[in-house]
Amino acid sequence: MRVKVSRKAHFNAAHRLYRPDWSFDKNEAIFGKCNNPKFHGHNYDLIVSVTGEIDPGTGYVMDMKVLKDLIKNEVEETMDHKNLNLDVPEFEELNPTAENIAVVIWNRLRPHIKSDNDLEVVLYETPRNFVTYSG
């Protein structure tokens, strides 16, 4: 029997959506206000879910305290109150769209999750705009 367990987290971060190989006008046309050269920010909500078999000894799919600490170490400490473009190495060459942020988070968490468990990241950039990545 496979069960999904989830942990919700939150972080605030600034970013700018742009491509340095495009003109300012093209960036403005594609990314609009998100291309602000002085950056802009979001209050991100994050839901990390792990799906797997219930361990008969513990009754857990994954210890939620372990998941909480993993999210804190791999996401919150590296992204909260940061400028994603300037402070997070993965975004030196990668546009920090919600899609790319979700993939980066997934890639940071995946090595710490048992290989036979599935991992899903849902990232809310706003209450109405969110992305889901499952690998």
CSV table of C-alpha atoms in Angstrom, one decimal:
chain,number,residue,atom,x,y,z
A,1,MET,CA,0.0,0.0,0.0
A,2,ARG,CA,1.5,3.3,-1.1
A,3,VAL,CA,0.7,6.5,0.8
A,4,LYS,CA,1.6,10.1,0.1
A,5,VAL,CA,2.8,12.3,3.0
A,6,SER,CA,3.3,16.0,2.6
A,7,ARG,CA,5.0,18.9,4.3
A,8,LYS,CA,4.2,22.6,3.7
A,9,ALA,CA,6.9,25.2,3.9
A,10,HIS,CA,7.3,28.9,3.0
A,11,PHE,CA,10.0,31.2,1.9
A,12,ASN,CA,10.4,34.7,0.5
A,13,ALA,CA,12.7,35.5,-2.3
A,14,ALA,CA,13.5,38.1,-5.0
A,15,HIS,CA,14.2,37.3,-8.6
A,16,ARG,CA,14.3,38.8,-12.1
A,17,LEU,CA,13.1,36.9,-15.2
A,18,TYR,CA,15.3,37.7,-18.1
A,19,ARG,CA,17.8,36.3,-20.6
A,20,PRO,CA,21.0,38.2,-21.0
A,21,ASP,CA,21.2,37.1,-24.7
A,22,TRP,CA,18.0,38.9,-25.5
A,23,SER,CA,17.5,42.7,-25.8
A,24,PHE,CA,15.8,44.6,-23.0
A,25,ASP,CA,12.7,45.1,-25.3
A,26,LYS,CA,12.4,41.3,-26.0
A,27,ASN,CA,12.8,40.5,-22.3
A,28,GLU,CA,10.2,43.1,-21.5
A,29,ALA,CA,7.8,41.7,-24.1
A,30,ILE,CA,8.2,38.1,-22.8
A,31,PHE,CA,8.5,38.7,-19.1
A,32,GLY,CA,6.8,42.0,-18.5
A,33,LYS,CA,7.0,43.4,-14.9
A,34,CYS,CA,9.0,40.2,-14.0
A,35,ASN,CA,11.9,41.7,-16.0
A,36,ASN,CA,12.4,44.6,-13.6
A,37,PRO,CA,16.1,45.2,-13.5
A,38,LYS,CA,15.8,46.0,-9.7
A,39,PHE,CA,14.2,42.6,-9.2
A,40,HIS,CA,10.8,41.8,-7.5
A,41,GLY,CA,9.8,39.3,-4.9
A,42,HIS,CA,7.3,36.6,-4.0
A,43,ASN,CA,6.1,34.9,-0.8
A,44,TYR,CA,6.4,31.3,-2.0
A,45,ASP,CA,4.5,28.4,-0.5
A,46,LEU,CA,6.0,25.0,-1.0
A,47,ILE,CA,4.4,21.5,-0.6
A,48,VAL,CA,6.8,18.6,-0.7
A,49,SER,CA,5.2,15.1,-0.9
A,50,VAL,CA,6.8,11.7,-0.5
A,51,THR,CA,5.0,8.6,-1.7
A,52,GLY,CA,5.9,5.2,-0.6
A,53,GLU,CA,5.2,2.1,1.4
A,54,ILE,CA,4.4,2.4,5.1
A,55,ASP,CA,7.2,1.0,7.1
A,56,PRO,CA,5.7,-1.8,9.3
A,57,GLY,CA,8.1,-1.0,12.2
A,58,THR,CA,7.5,2.8,12.4
A,59,GLY,CA,4.2,3.2,10.6
A,60,TYR,CA,5.8,6.0,8.6
A,61,VAL,CA,6.4,6.5,4.9
A,62,MET,CA,8.9,9.1,6.0
A,63,ASP,CA,9.5,10.7,9.4
A,64,MET,CA,7.9,14.2,9.0
A,65,LYS,CA,10.6,15.7,11.3
A,66,VAL,CA,13.3,14.4,8.9
A,67,LEU,CA,11.3,15.9,5.9
A,68,LYS,CA,10.9,19.2,7.8
A,69,ASP,CA,14.6,19.4,8.5
A,70,LEU,CA,15.5,18.4,4.9
A,71,ILE,CA,13.3,21.3,3.5
A,72,LYS,CA,14.8,23.7,6.0
A,73,ASN,CA,18.4,22.8,5.1
A,74,GLU,CA,18.0,22.3,1.4
A,75,VAL,CA,15.4,25.0,0.5
A,76,GLU,CA,14.7,27.5,3.3
A,77,GLU,CA,18.3,28.2,4.3
A,78,THR,CA,19.5,28.6,0.8
A,79,MET,CA,16.5,30.5,-0.7
A,80,ASP,CA,14.6,32.4,2.0
A,81,HIS,CA,15.2,36.1,1.9
A,82,LYS,CA,17.6,35.7,-0.9
A,83,ASN,CA,17.9,37.1,-4.4
A,84,LEU,CA,17.6,33.9,-6.5
A,85,ASN,CA,19.5,35.3,-9.4
A,86,LEU,CA,22.5,36.5,-7.3
A,87,ASP,CA,22.6,34.2,-4.2
A,88,VAL,CA,21.6,30.7,-5.4
A,89,PRO,CA,24.3,29.0,-7.6
A,90,GLU,CA,21.8,27.0,-9.7
A,91,PHE,CA,20.4,30.3,-11.1
A,92,GLU,CA,23.6,31.8,-12.2
A,93,GLU,CA,22.8,30.5,-15.7
A,94,LEU,CA,19.2,29.4,-15.3
A,95,ASN,CA,16.2,31.8,-15.4
A,96,PRO,CA,14.5,31.5,-12.0
A,97,THR,CA,10.9,30.9,-13.2
A,98,ALA,CA,8.6,29.1,-10.9
A,99,GLU,CA,9.1,26.0,-13.1
A,100,ASN,CA,12.8,26.1,-12.8
A,101,ILE,CA,12.7,26.9,-9.0
A,102,ALA,CA,10.5,23.8,-8.5
A,103,VAL,CA,13.0,21.6,-10.5
A,104,VAL,CA,15.9,23.0,-8.5
A,105,ILE,CA,14.1,22.2,-5.2
A,106,TRP,CA,13.3,18.7,-6.4
A,107,ASN,CA,16.9,18.1,-7.4
A,108,ARG,CA,18.2,19.3,-4.0
A,109,LEU,CA,15.7,17.0,-2.2
A,110,ARG,CA,15.8,13.9,-4.3
A,111,PRO,CA,19.2,12.6,-3.1
A,112,HIS,CA,17.9,12.6,0.4
A,113,ILE,CA,14.7,10.6,-0.3
A,114,LYS,CA,14.7,6.8,-0.4
A,115,SER,CA,15.1,5.7,-4.1
A,116,ASP,CA,11.9,3.6,-4.0
A,117,ASN,CA,9.8,6.6,-2.8
A,118,ASP,CA,8.4,9.1,-5.2
A,119,LEU,CA,9.0,12.8,-4.7
A,120,GLU,CA,6.7,15.7,-5.7
A,121,VAL,CA,7.2,19.4,-5.4
A,122,VAL,CA,4.4,21.9,-5.6
A,123,LEU,CA,5.5,25.5,-5.6
A,124,TYR,CA,3.0,28.4,-5.3
A,125,GLU,CA,4.4,31.7,-6.6
A,126,THR,CA,1.1,33.4,-5.8
A,127,PRO,CA,-2.1,31.9,-4.3
A,128,ARG,CA,-3.4,31.4,-7.9
A,129,ASN,CA,-0.2,30.5,-9.8
A,130,PHE,CA,1.6,27.3,-9.0
A,131,VAL,CA,3.7,24.5,-10.6
A,132,THR,CA,4.1,20.8,-9.9
A,133,TYR,CA,7.2,18.8,-10.6
A,134,SER,CA,7.6,15.0,-10.0
A,135,GLY,CA,10.8,14.3,-11.7
